[in-house]
mmCIF file of C-alpha atoms in Angstrom:
data_model
loop_
_atom_site.group_PDB
_atom_site.id
_atom_site.type_symbol
_atom_site.label_atom_id
_atom_site.label_comp_id
_atom_site.label_asym_id
_atom_site.label_seq_id
_atom_site.Cartn_x
_atom_site.Cartn_y
_atom_site.Cartn_z
ATOM 1 C CA MET A 155 2.902 27.063 47.217
ATOM 2 C CA GLN A 156 0.926 29.953 46.402
ATOM 3 C CA ARG A 157 1.117 33.219 43.822
ATOM 4 C CA ASN A 158 3.177 36.063 44.796
ATOM 5 C CA PRO A 159 2.799 39.137 41.911
ATOM 6 C CA GLY A 160 6.403 39.820 41.653
ATOM 7 C CA TYR A 161 8.535 37.157 43.568
ATOM 8 C CA ARG A 162 8.685 33.736 41.893
ATOM 9 C CA THR A 163 7.024 31.159 43.627
ATOM 10 C CA ILE A 164 6.633 27.285 43.083
ATOM 11 C CA GLU A 165 3.456 28.074 42.353
ATOM 12 C CA ASP A 166 3.997 30.262 39.378
ATOM 13 C CA ASP A 167 7.434 27.394 38.029
ATOM 14 C CA LEU A 168 4.594 25.014 38.140
ATOM 15 C CA LEU A 169 2.151 27.010 35.726
ATOM 16 C CA THR A 170 4.874 28.110 33.313
ATOM 17 C CA ALA A 171 5.912 24.859 32.936
ATOM 18 C CA MET A 172 3.154 23.121 32.437
ATOM 19 C CA LEU A 173 2.547 26.137 29.519
ATOM 20 C CA HIS A 174 6.132 25.368 28.187
ATOM 21 C CA ALA A 175 4.722 21.691 27.969
ATOM 22 C CA ASP A 176 1.894 22.818 25.652
ATOM 23 C CA LEU A 177 -0.506 21.717 28.980
ATOM 24 C CA MET A 178 -2.088 25.201 29.282
ATOM 25 C CA THR A 179 -2.587 28.187 27.811
ATOM 26 C CA GLU A 180 -0.782 31.798 28.248
ATOM 27 C CA GLU A 181 -4.586 32.775 29.581
ATOM 28 C CA GLY A 182 -4.829 30.333 31.973
ATOM 29 C CA CYS A 183 -1.227 30.280 33.083
ATOM 30 C CA THR A 184 -1.644 34.148 33.762
ATOM 31 C CA CYS A 185 -5.865 33.351 35.467
ATOM 32 C CA PRO A 186 -5.168 29.555 36.763
ATOM 33 C CA GLN A 187 -8.767 29.733 37.712
ATOM 34 C CA MET A 188 -9.912 29.179 34.031
ATOM 35 C CA PHE A 189 -8.225 25.605 34.551
ATOM 36 C CA HIS A 190 -9.858 24.929 37.107
ATOM 37 C CA PHE A 191 -6.330 25.218 39.592
ATOM 38 C CA GLN A 192 -6.369 24.603 43.066
ATOM 39 C CA ARG A 193 -4.097 23.678 45.536
ATOM 40 C CA ALA A 194 -4.792 21.411 48.892
ATOM 41 C CA ALA A 195 -2.626 23.586 51.478
ATOM 42 C CA ARG A 196 -0.875 27.143 50.627
ATOM 43 C CA THR A 197 2.640 26.694 52.155
ATOM 44 C CA ASP A 198 4.352 29.958 53.030
ATOM 45 C CA LYS A 199 7.434 31.374 52.084
ATOM 46 C CA GLY A 200 10.603 29.295 53.987
ATOM 47 C CA VAL A 201 8.093 25.855 54.073
ATOM 48 C CA SER A 202 8.525 22.694 52.490
ATOM 49 C CA ALA A 203 6.398 20.055 50.766
ATOM 50 C CA ALA A 204 7.372 16.541 50.342
ATOM 51 C CA ARG A 205 3.965 15.488 49.037
ATOM 52 C CA GLN A 206 1.504 18.656 47.703
ATOM 53 C CA VAL A 207 -1.459 17.875 45.690
ATOM 54 C CA VAL A 208 -2.900 20.137 42.948
ATOM 55 C CA SER A 209 -6.229 19.803 40.313
ATOM 56 C CA VAL A 210 -6.207 20.862 37.485
ATOM 57 C CA LYS A 211 -8.008 20.389 34.290
ATOM 58 C CA LEU A 212 -5.588 18.728 32.024
ATOM 59 C CA PRO A 213 -5.755 17.542 28.241
ATOM 60 C CA GLU A 214 -7.362 14.067 28.022
ATOM 61 C CA ASP A 215 -5.887 13.408 24.816
ATOM 62 C CA VAL A 216 -1.749 13.235 26.089
ATOM 63 C CA PRO A 217 -1.062 10.202 28.212
ATOM 64 C CA ILE A 218 -0.568 10.859 31.661
ATOM 65 C CA PRO A 219 2.883 8.960 31.684
ATOM 66 C CA ASP A 220 3.828 12.237 29.295
ATOM 67 C CA MET A 221 2.678 14.384 30.735
ATOM 68 C CA VAL A 222 4.645 13.987 34.194
ATOM 69 C CA VAL A 223 7.590 13.791 32.147
ATOM 70 C CA LYS A 224 7.186 16.923 29.819
ATOM 71 C CA ILE A 225 6.123 19.219 33.068
ATOM 72 C CA ASN A 226 9.447 18.109 34.927
ATOM 73 C CA GLN A 227 12.002 19.110 32.088
ATOM 74 C CA HIS A 228 10.989 22.416 32.260
ATOM 75 C CA LEU A 229 11.061 22.468 36.714
ATOM 76 C CA CYS A 230 14.179 22.551 38.711
ATOM 77 C CA SER A 231 15.459 19.333 40.846
ATOM 78 C CA GLN A 232 13.877 21.339 43.435
ATOM 79 C CA ILE A 233 10.326 20.727 42.120
ATOM 80 C CA ARG A 234 9.222 17.647 40.903
ATOM 81 C CA VAL A 235 6.115 15.578 39.808
ATOM 82 C CA MET A 236 5.642 13.284 41.182
ATOM 83 C CA ALA A 237 2.540 11.711 39.525
ATOM 84 C CA ILE A 238 -1.043 12.618 37.964
ATOM 85 C CA ARG A 239 -3.808 10.670 38.901
ATOM 86 C CA ARG A 240 -7.384 11.132 37.126
ATOM 87 C CA ALA A 241 -10.156 12.686 39.652
ATOM 88 C CA THR A 242 -13.773 13.139 39.289
ATOM 89 C CA LYS A 243 -15.735 16.198 36.971
ATOM 90 C CA GLY A 244 -15.070 19.380 39.251
ATOM 91 C CA PHE A 245 -12.603 17.603 41.527
ATOM 92 C CA ASN A 246 -11.239 20.351 44.012
ATOM 93 C CA CYS A 247 -8.019 19.205 45.693
ATOM 94 C CA LYS A 248 -8.391 21.579 48.721
ATOM 95 C CA SER A 249 -12.191 20.998 49.587
ATOM 96 C CA TRP A 250 -12.347 17.070 49.400
ATOM 97 C CA CYS A 251 -9.271 17.042 51.379
ATOM 98 C CA ASP A 252 -10.190 16.149 54.759
ATOM 99 C CA SER A 253 -6.856 16.524 57.278
ATOM 100 C CA ARG A 254 -3.382 17.503 56.428
ATOM 101 C CA THR A 255 0.078 16.312 58.274
ATOM 102 C CA TYR A 256 2.934 18.282 59.091
ATOM 103 C CA SER A 257 6.100 18.221 60.566
ATOM 104 C CA TYR A 258 8.519 19.955 62.419
ATOM 105 C CA MET A 259 12.644 18.427 62.883
ATOM 106 C CA CYS A 260 15.229 20.511 65.030
ATOM 107 C CA PRO A 261 17.925 20.266 67.068
ATOM 108 C CA THR A 262 16.794 18.198 69.912
ATOM 109 C CA PHE A 263 18.399 20.914 72.219
ATOM 110 C CA ALA A 264 15.592 23.119 71.722
ATOM 111 C CA PHE A 265 13.353 21.151 74.407
ATOM 112 C CA ALA A 266 16.241 20.793 77.044
ATOM 113 C CA PRO A 267 15.681 21.606 80.106
ATOM 114 C CA GLU A 268 16.436 25.016 81.270
ATOM 115 C CA VAL A 269 19.214 24.093 83.923
ATOM 116 C CA GLU A 270 20.929 22.033 81.287
ATOM 117 C CA LYS A 271 23.051 24.418 78.967
ATOM 118 C CA ALA A 272 21.491 24.308 75.006
ATOM 119 C CA THR A 273 24.402 23.691 73.091
ATOM 120 C CA GLU A 274 25.127 21.308 70.113
ATOM 121 C CA ASP A 275 26.378 18.731 72.153
ATOM 122 C CA TYR A 276 23.491 18.158 74.150
ATOM 123 C CA ARG A 277 21.202 14.814 73.378
ATOM 124 C CA ILE A 278 18.253 14.546 74.519
ATOM 125 C CA THR A 279 16.988 11.810 77.789
ATOM 126 C CA PRO A 280 14.195 9.349 77.400
ATOM 127 C CA GLU A 281 12.781 11.607 80.892
ATOM 128 C CA VAL A 282 12.863 14.667 78.926
ATOM 129 C CA LEU A 283 11.651 12.853 75.865
ATOM 130 C CA ASP A 284 8.919 11.542 77.431
ATOM 131 C CA GLY A 285 7.132 14.504 79.073
ATOM 132 C CA LEU A 286 7.354 16.116 75.397
ATOM 133 C CA ARG A 287 5.038 13.320 74.380
ATOM 134 C CA ASN A 288 2.828 14.459 77.235
ATOM 135 C CA ILE A 289 3.554 17.654 76.400
ATOM 136 C CA LEU A 290 2.066 17.650 73.171
ATOM 137 C CA LYS A 291 -0.008 15.307 73.532
ATOM 138 C CA LEU A 292 -2.152 17.982 75.620
ATOM 139 C CA TYR A 293 -3.255 19.983 71.944
ATOM 140 C CA GLU A 294 -5.390 17.086 70.618
ATOM 141 C CA GLY A 295 -8.559 17.583 70.166
ATOM 142 C CA THR A 296 -10.862 20.751 69.684
ATOM 143 C CA HIS A 297 -8.972 23.704 70.927
ATOM 144 C CA ASN A 298 -9.487 27.897 70.246
ATOM 145 C CA PHE A 299 -6.514 28.261 68.931
ATOM 146 C CA HIS A 300 -6.479 32.256 68.368
ATOM 147 C CA ASN A 301 -3.570 32.608 70.091
ATOM 148 C CA PHE A 302 -1.955 30.849 67.932
ATOM 149 C CA THR A 303 -1.819 33.023 64.692
ATOM 150 C CA ALA A 304 -2.439 36.181 63.941
ATOM 151 C CA ARG A 305 -5.762 38.978 63.751
ATOM 152 C CA LYS A 306 -7.464 36.214 64.406
ATOM 153 C CA LYS A 307 -10.360 36.984 67.544
ATOM 154 C CA ALA A 308 -11.261 34.456 69.948
ATOM 155 C CA GLN A 309 -15.224 34.748 69.200
ATOM 156 C CA ASP A 310 -14.601 34.144 65.283
ATOM 157 C CA ALA A 311 -15.379 30.651 64.873
ATOM 158 C CA SER A 312 -12.901 29.881 62.620
ATOM 159 C CA ALA A 313 -10.145 29.660 65.625
ATOM 160 C CA ASN A 314 -11.848 26.488 66.235
ATOM 161 C CA ARG A 315 -9.256 23.953 65.128
ATOM 162 C CA TYR A 316 -9.515 19.960 65.213
ATOM 163 C CA ILE A 317 -6.448 18.272 66.163
ATOM 164 C CA MET A 318 -6.360 14.516 65.112
ATOM 165 C CA ASP A 319 -3.074 13.458 66.756
ATOM 166 C CA ILE A 320 0.613 15.599 67.371
ATOM 167 C CA ASP A 321 3.428 13.131 68.322
ATOM 168 C CA CYS A 322 7.502 12.599 67.959
ATOM 169 C CA GLY A 323 9.415 10.170 66.996
ATOM 170 C CA GLN A 324 12.918 9.131 68.329
ATOM 171 C CA PRO A 325 15.755 11.016 68.275
ATOM 172 C CA PHE A 326 18.349 10.489 65.552
ATOM 173 C CA GLU A 327 22.221 11.957 64.728
ATOM 174 C CA ARG A 328 22.949 13.831 61.526
ATOM 175 C CA ASN A 329 26.049 16.127 60.915
ATOM 176 C CA GLY A 330 26.931 16.118 64.549
ATOM 177 C CA LEU A 331 23.900 17.290 66.070
ATOM 178 C CA GLU A 332 20.573 15.230 67.258
ATOM 179 C CA TRP A 333 17.153 15.581 65.760
ATOM 180 C CA LEU A 334 13.559 15.383 66.655
ATOM 181 C CA LEU A 335 10.545 14.868 63.894
ATOM 182 C CA VAL A 336 7.286 15.877 65.791
ATOM 183 C CA LYS A 337 4.346 15.270 63.613
ATOM 184 C CA ILE A 338 1.312 16.737 63.650
ATOM 185 C CA LYS A 339 -1.897 15.882 61.998
ATOM 186 C CA GLY A 340 -5.203 18.073 61.760
ATOM 187 C CA GLN A 341 -8.259 19.208 59.637
ATOM 188 C CA SER A 342 -6.649 22.705 58.482
ATOM 189 C CA PHE A 343 -4.072 25.071 60.025
ATOM 190 C CA MET A 344 -3.902 28.925 60.422
ATOM 191 C CA LEU A 345 -0.735 31.769 59.712
ATOM 192 C CA HIS A 346 1.698 30.396 62.325
ATOM 193 C CA GLN A 347 -0.225 27.779 64.638
ATOM 194 C CA ILE A 348 1.934 25.165 64.280
ATOM 195 C CA ARG A 349 4.897 27.209 64.961
ATOM 196 C CA LYS A 350 3.350 28.499 67.784
ATOM 197 C CA MET A 351 2.385 25.146 68.860
ATOM 198 C CA VAL A 352 5.848 23.851 68.672
ATOM 199 C CA GLY A 353 7.237 27.232 70.177
ATOM 200 C CA LEU A 354 5.177 26.916 73.270
ATOM 201 C CA ALA A 355 6.309 22.848 73.537
ATOM 202 C CA MET A 356 10.255 23.971 73.094
ATOM 203 C CA ALA A 357 8.682 26.541 76.579
ATOM 204 C CA ILE A 358 7.192 23.912 78.332
ATOM 205 C CA SER A 359 9.673 21.364 78.165
ATOM 206 C CA ARG A 360 12.801 24.056 79.021
ATOM 207 C CA GLY A 361 10.385 24.926 81.919
ATOM 208 C CA LEU A 362 9.964 28.675 81.631
ATOM 209 C CA VAL A 363 6.210 27.530 82.122
ATOM 210 C CA GLY A 364 3.997 25.352 83.047
ATOM 211 C CA PRO A 365 2.214 23.066 80.845
ATOM 212 C CA GLU A 366 -1.092 24.472 82.148
ATOM 213 C CA VAL A 367 -0.268 27.811 80.161
ATOM 214 C CA ILE A 368 -2.181 25.585 77.148
ATOM 215 C CA ALA A 369 -5.153 25.261 78.560
ATOM 216 C CA ARG A 370 -5.180 29.581 79.160
ATOM 217 C CA ALA A 371 -3.880 30.187 75.557
ATOM 218 C CA TRP A 372 -7.296 28.773 75.028
ATOM 219 C CA ARG A 373 -9.553 31.535 76.609
ATOM 220 C CA GLU A 374 -9.961 34.401 74.833
ATOM 221 C CA SER A 375 -7.681 36.810 76.828
ATOM 222 C CA ARG A 376 -4.561 37.570 74.421
ATOM 223 C CA LEU A 377 -1.201 35.621 75.371
ATOM 224 C CA ASP A 378 2.126 35.281 74.721
ATOM 225 C CA VAL A 379 3.115 32.469 72.816
ATOM 226 C CA PRO A 380 6.401 31.987 71.063
ATOM 227 C CA ILE A 381 6.915 31.434 67.416
ATOM 228 C CA ALA A 382 9.685 29.283 66.586
ATOM 229 C CA PRO A 383 11.538 29.332 63.439
ATOM 230 C CA GLY A 384 9.965 28.638 60.205
ATOM 231 C CA LEU A 385 12.878 26.230 59.101
ATOM 232 C CA GLY A 386 12.353 22.388 59.772
ATOM 233 C CA LEU A 387 8.707 23.334 58.963
ATOM 234 C CA VAL A 388 7.038 21.192 56.389
ATOM 235 C CA LEU A 389 3.966 20.152 54.717
ATOM 236 C CA GLU A 390 3.967 15.922 54.794
ATOM 237 C CA GLU A 391 0.912 15.157 53.258
ATOM 238 C CA PRO A 392 -2.744 16.398 52.035
ATOM 239 C CA HIS A 393 -5.005 13.184 53.327
ATOM 240 C CA TYR A 394 -7.932 12.303 51.023
ATOM 241 C CA ASN A 395 -10.281 9.418 53.181
ATOM 242 C CA LYS A 396 -13.748 10.751 52.322
ATOM 243 C CA TYR A 397 -12.354 10.864 48.901
ATOM 244 C CA ASN A 398 -10.550 7.482 48.439
ATOM 245 C CA LYS A 399 -13.492 5.444 50.473
ATOM 246 C CA ARG A 400 -16.507 7.157 47.822
ATOM 247 C CA TYR A 401 -14.579 7.397 44.619
ATOM 248 C CA GLY A 402 -10.810 4.875 45.189
ATOM 249 C CA SER A 403 -12.663 1.438 44.078
ATOM 250 C CA ASP A 404 -15.597 2.077 42.114
ATOM 251 C CA GLY A 405 -13.415 0.706 39.165
ATOM 252 C CA ILE A 406 -12.946 3.820 37.004
ATOM 253 C CA HIS A 407 -10.570 6.318 39.680
ATOM 254 C CA GLU A 408 -7.922 5.667 41.518
ATOM 255 C CA PRO A 409 -7.233 6.629 45.228
ATOM 256 C CA LEU A 410 -5.445 9.503 45.999
ATOM 257 C CA THR A 411 -2.406 7.850 47.056
ATOM 258 C CA TRP A 412 1.266 7.710 47.313
ATOM 259 C CA GLU A 413 2.361 4.196 48.031
ATOM 260 C CA ASP A 414 3.586 3.740 44.179
ATOM 261 C CA GLU A 415 5.720 6.630 44.803
ATOM 262 C CA LYS A 416 6.769 6.500 48.403
ATOM 263 C CA GLN A 417 10.896 5.641 47.080
ATOM 264 C CA LYS A 418 11.028 8.328 45.039
ATOM 265 C CA ILE A 419 9.803 10.598 47.602
ATOM 266 C CA GLU A 420 12.059 9.982 50.093
ATOM 267 C CA GLU A 421 15.137 10.342 47.858
ATOM 268 C CA PHE A 422 13.542 13.568 46.911
ATOM 269 C CA ARG A 423 12.662 14.463 50.598
ATOM 270 C CA GLU A 424 16.268 13.219 51.841
ATOM 271 C CA GLU A 425 17.943 15.392 48.989
ATOM 272 C CA ASN A 426 16.184 18.534 48.227
ATOM 273 C CA ILE A 427 14.714 19.331 51.891
ATOM 274 C CA ASP A 428 15.881 16.860 54.836
ATOM 275 C CA SER A 429 19.302 18.001 54.316
ATOM 276 C CA CYS A 430 18.315 21.883 53.724
ATOM 277 C CA ILE A 431 17.837 22.157 56.568
ATOM 278 C CA ILE A 432 19.878 20.226 58.516
ATOM 279 C CA GLU A 433 22.921 22.519 57.075
ATOM 280 C CA THR A 434 20.957 25.506 57.520
ATOM 281 C CA GLU A 435 21.356 25.149 60.920
ATOM 282 C CA ILE A 436 24.111 24.229 61.282
ATOM 283 C CA ARG A 437 25.581 26.492 59.159
ATOM 284 C CA ASP A 438 23.294 29.718 60.873
ATOM 285 C CA LYS A 439 22.292 28.123 63.879
ATOM 286 C CA SER A 440 18.447 29.720 64.064
ATOM 287 C CA MET A 441 16.882 27.751 67.061
ATOM 288 C CA LEU A 442 20.375 28.739 69.359
ATOM 289 C CA GLN A 443 19.658 32.047 68.053
ATOM 290 C CA TRP A 444 15.610 32.066 68.537
ATOM 291 C CA LEU A 445 16.270 30.050 72.195
ATOM 292 C CA SER A 446 18.278 33.053 73.769
ATOM 293 C CA THR A 447 15.311 35.121 72.919
ATOM 294 C CA LEU A 448 13.486 32.481 74.823
ATOM 295 C CA PRO A 449 13.131 33.345 78.464
ATOM 296 C CA LEU A 450 11.882 36.860 77.742
ATOM 297 C CA HIS A 451 8.783 35.868 76.939
ATOM 298 C CA HIS A 452 6.834 36.130 80.047
ATOM 299 C CA PHE A 453 3.547 33.691 78.823
ATOM 300 C CA SER A 454 0.911 36.109 80.395
ATOM 301 C CA THR A 455 -2.090 37.303 79.516
ATOM 302 C CA SER A 456 -2.483 40.292 77.877
ATOM 303 C CA GLU A 457 -4.150 41.957 75.540
ATOM 304 C CA VAL A 458 -1.820 44.611 73.540
ATOM 305 C CA THR A 459 1.543 44.446 75.457
ATOM 306 C CA LEU A 460 4.751 42.212 74.004
ATOM 307 C CA PRO A 461 8.091 42.767 75.142
ATOM 308 C CA VAL A 462 10.528 44.118 72.362
ATOM 309 C CA LEU A 463 13.072 42.521 71.386
ATOM 310 C CA LEU A 464 15.447 44.678 68.940
ATOM 311 C CA PRO A 465 17.539 43.023 66.365
ATOM 312 C CA TYR A 466 20.805 45.041 67.709
ATOM 313 C CA ARG A 467 21.201 47.542 70.616
ATOM 314 C CA SER A 468 22.369 51.080 69.549
ATOM 315 C CA SER A 469 24.800 53.328 70.687
ATOM 316 C CA LEU A 470 23.830 57.211 70.472
ATOM 317 C CA SER A 471 25.398 60.208 68.874
ATOM 318 C CA ALA A 472 23.411 63.806 68.633
ATOM 319 C CA GLY A 473 19.986 62.117 68.790
ATOM 320 C CA ARG A 474 20.767 59.675 65.788
ATOM 321 C CA GLU A 475 21.537 56.183 65.844
ATOM 322 C CA ALA A 476 25.294 55.756 66.029
ATOM 323 C CA SER A 477 27.071 53.578 63.287
ATOM 324 C CA HIS A 478 27.744 50.637 65.244
ATOM 325 C CA THR A 479 25.797 46.993 66.142
ATOM 326 C CA SER A 480 26.366 44.886 68.961
ATOM 327 C CA HIS A 481 24.702 42.176 70.797
ATOM 328 C CA PRO A 482 22.576 43.252 73.476
ATOM 329 C CA THR A 483 23.984 43.444 77.115
ATOM 330 C CA ASP A 484 22.582 42.633 80.354
ATOM 331 C CA ALA A 485 21.298 46.173 80.836
ATOM 332 C CA ASP A 486 20.152 45.982 77.313
ATOM 333 C CA THR A 487 17.876 42.800 78.121
ATOM 334 C CA THR A 488 16.708 44.648 81.595
ATOM 335 C CA MET A 489 15.620 48.097 78.963
ATOM 336 C CA MET A 490 14.225 45.767 76.322
ATOM 337 C CA THR A 491 11.944 43.595 78.695
ATOM 338 C CA SER A 492 10.142 47.125 80.019
ATOM 339 C CA VAL A 493 9.588 48.525 76.778
ATOM 340 C CA MET A 494 5.656 47.599 75.958
ATOM 341 C CA VAL A 495 4.233 48.337 72.733
ATOM 342 C CA GLY A 496 0.240 47.809 71.822
ATOM 343 C CA TYR A 497 0.371 45.839 68.873
ATOM 344 C CA HIS A 498 0.342 41.972 68.927
ATOM 345 C CA ASN A 499 2.571 41.285 65.783
ATOM 346 C CA THR A 500 5.712 42.681 67.262
ATOM 347 C CA GLU A 501 7.740 40.039 67.971
ATOM 348 C CA GLU A 502 6.630 39.294 64.668
ATOM 349 C CA LEU A 503 7.641 42.399 63.176
ATOM 350 C CA ILE A 504 11.071 42.280 65.219
ATOM 351 C CA SER A 505 11.969 38.846 63.571
ATOM 352 C CA GLU A 506 11.598 39.870 60.611
ATOM 353 C CA VAL A 507 12.997 43.053 60.687
ATOM 354 C CA GLY A 508 16.204 41.360 61.834
ATOM 355 C CA LYS A 509 16.517 38.916 59.399
ATOM 356 C CA ARG A 510 17.453 41.748 56.765
ATOM 357 C CA PRO A 511 20.278 44.129 58.072
ATOM 358 C CA ALA A 512 20.144 46.485 55.077
ATOM 359 C CA LEU A 513 16.870 48.214 57.676
ATOM 360 C CA TRP A 514 18.836 48.490 60.766
ATOM 361 C CA ASP A 515 22.304 48.178 60.385
ATOM 362 C CA PRO A 516 25.079 51.107 59.053
ATOM 363 C CA LEU A 517 27.711 48.935 58.394
ATOM 364 C CA ASN A 518 25.660 47.196 55.724
ATOM 365 C CA LYS A 519 25.937 48.431 52.090
ATOM 366 C CA LYS A 520 22.290 48.281 51.863
ATOM 367 C CA TYR A 521 21.450 50.322 54.507
ATOM 368 C CA LYS A 522 21.706 53.982 52.724
ATOM 369 C CA ASN A 523 20.348 52.908 49.203
ATOM 370 C CA LYS A 524 16.701 53.722 49.733
ATOM 371 C CA ASP A 525 16.046 51.310 46.796
ATOM 372 C CA LYS A 526 16.921 48.220 48.739
ATOM 373 C CA LYS A 527 15.796 49.220 51.983
ATOM 374 C CA ALA A 528 12.533 49.769 50.002
ATOM 375 C CA GLU A 529 12.295 45.746 48.561
ATOM 376 C CA ALA A 530 12.737 44.995 52.131
ATOM 377 C CA TYR A 531 10.487 46.172 54.046
ATOM 378 C CA LEU A 532 8.565 45.094 50.634
ATOM 379 C CA GLU A 533 9.288 41.444 51.700
ATOM 380 C CA VAL A 534 8.847 42.171 55.674
ATOM 381 C CA CYS A 535 4.926 42.793 54.621
ATOM 382 C CA HIS A 536 4.413 38.847 53.130
ATOM 383 C CA PRO A 537 5.339 36.812 56.274
ATOM 384 C CA ILE A 538 3.581 39.816 58.297
ATOM 385 C CA TYR A 539 0.193 40.567 56.378
ATOM 386 C CA LEU A 540 -1.837 37.667 55.696
ATOM 387 C CA ASP A 541 -3.016 37.584 52.131
ATOM 388 C CA TYR A 542 -1.000 40.288 51.003
ATOM 389 C CA GLU A 543 -0.369 39.247 47.959
ATOM 390 C CA GLU A 544 -4.043 39.293 47.311
ATOM 391 C CA LYS A 545 -4.351 43.518 48.423
ATOM 392 C CA THR A 546 -4.702 46.055 45.795
ATOM 393 C CA THR A 547 -1.381 48.280 44.845
ATOM 394 C CA GLN A 548 -2.840 51.416 47.110
ATOM 395 C CA GLU A 549 -3.717 48.612 49.456
ATOM 396 C CA LYS A 550 -0.437 47.225 49.289
ATOM 397 C CA LYS A 551 1.122 50.992 50.191
ATOM 398 C CA GLN A 552 -0.690 52.024 52.900
ATOM 399 C CA ILE A 553 0.155 48.004 54.191
ATOM 400 C CA GLY A 554 4.451 49.550 53.832
ATOM 401 C CA LYS A 555 3.942 52.774 55.533
ATOM 402 C CA GLU A 556 2.176 51.119 58.513
ATOM 403 C CA LEU A 557 4.833 48.633 58.564
ATOM 404 C CA GLN A 558 7.448 50.956 58.254
ATOM 405 C CA THR A 559 5.737 53.715 60.875
ATOM 406 C CA HIS A 560 5.078 50.833 63.497
ATOM 407 C CA TRP A 561 9.022 50.008 63.082
ATOM 408 C CA ARG A 562 9.998 53.390 63.490
ATOM 409 C CA SER A 563 8.054 53.967 66.862
ATOM 410 C CA ILE A 564 9.650 50.451 68.291
ATOM 411 C CA ARG A 565 13.135 51.768 66.934
ATOM 412 C CA ASP A 566 12.335 55.273 68.492
ATOM 413 C CA ALA A 567 10.722 53.744 71.995
ATOM 414 C CA TYR A 568 14.533 51.849 72.726
ATOM 415 C CA ILE A 569 15.867 54.559 71.374
ATOM 416 C CA ARG A 570 14.097 57.020 74.117
ATOM 417 C CA ASN A 571 14.381 54.397 76.836
ATOM 418 C CA SER A 572 18.638 53.653 76.335
ATOM 419 C CA ARG A 573 18.722 57.291 77.113
ATOM 420 C CA LYS A 574 16.692 57.591 80.072
ATOM 421 C CA LEU A 575 18.909 54.830 81.285
ATOM 422 C CA LYS A 576 22.146 56.455 80.407
ATOM 423 C CA ASP A 577 21.013 59.727 82.075
ATOM 424 C CA GLU A 578 19.583 57.346 85.130
ATOM 425 C CA SER A 579 23.072 55.632 85.790
#
């Protein structure tokens, strides 16, 4: 839920639908601030929302039920306006939002102890489930989460975040897998914060590191914290307790709650969110693939180093990459954990590049297409660089150059170490 010039986003679709419904002008669609448009929470690419709130100035002469119908007529089935409420003058859904709840749904094998093989046949035991709940409770309270986001220093006051509640429900079966839903409520969250919190909880549950690592993560030193896959992260609800207490029963305004739309939301979620997460995980096996890299994390304090996890194994010929790829061998794993570079977003960069074979797989049809590779690099910039879409054209070009340079440095380091290992053997 954000604007990203050159790319289609949910926010763009919503504004365009209001334009086609004659509820907003062309100028307002281009510059929504003219209509005091604001979102309660910004969701990044791949993150779903079961409940989202936006505030915008709409015509007063159109009945609210009619506005809902008109907007939905111009939206795809995966985006729906559930209701419209008339709020106070100058209402801002972001500043009035006093907390937000997110959920993360994943297969239970993600929390399986390391002594048990993580497979789709795994079923979580009561002991492991209780241990996970104890781990999650360690996050509650106000802490310095600078290690759970990107480009945030420990001295930055905004790194302190208040987690009100975090817990997981009972496991449930769907499509031959056992699933678990982790819910977390906090005042606000930073980029990748929840995914890193879940990723570290998985590492602890699997026995790769002790629970004391969470306390170490609050300290000033940079810590190697794994980031769980984005699939499964859902914005559950923005909360307006203070607003509802002040205006919800004044006889003029309605409380900002979802009770009347509960049934519609559940049906929408099942059809468009939960089923998509489950089908995608079964098809792509992203969690199983990610778990295979989890033991390579060192979970230690380091200001500038992270293990490089390359998405391919390169065989060298005449100083160039060979025209084939394969999965890393044990020897490759040993080598890769020894390669270090001074960039704390290295793992995130490699993860994003790994999703786009056009950047690294010579057998890919797009590999030799400069335009397609340029598009792929542009796609990588968005999740790596905060507020990328708000940068100027010149700044975006510079960011793209820096990203490509850094990726080539990682690749070249891999090639040099491959040569070295080959010579030593």
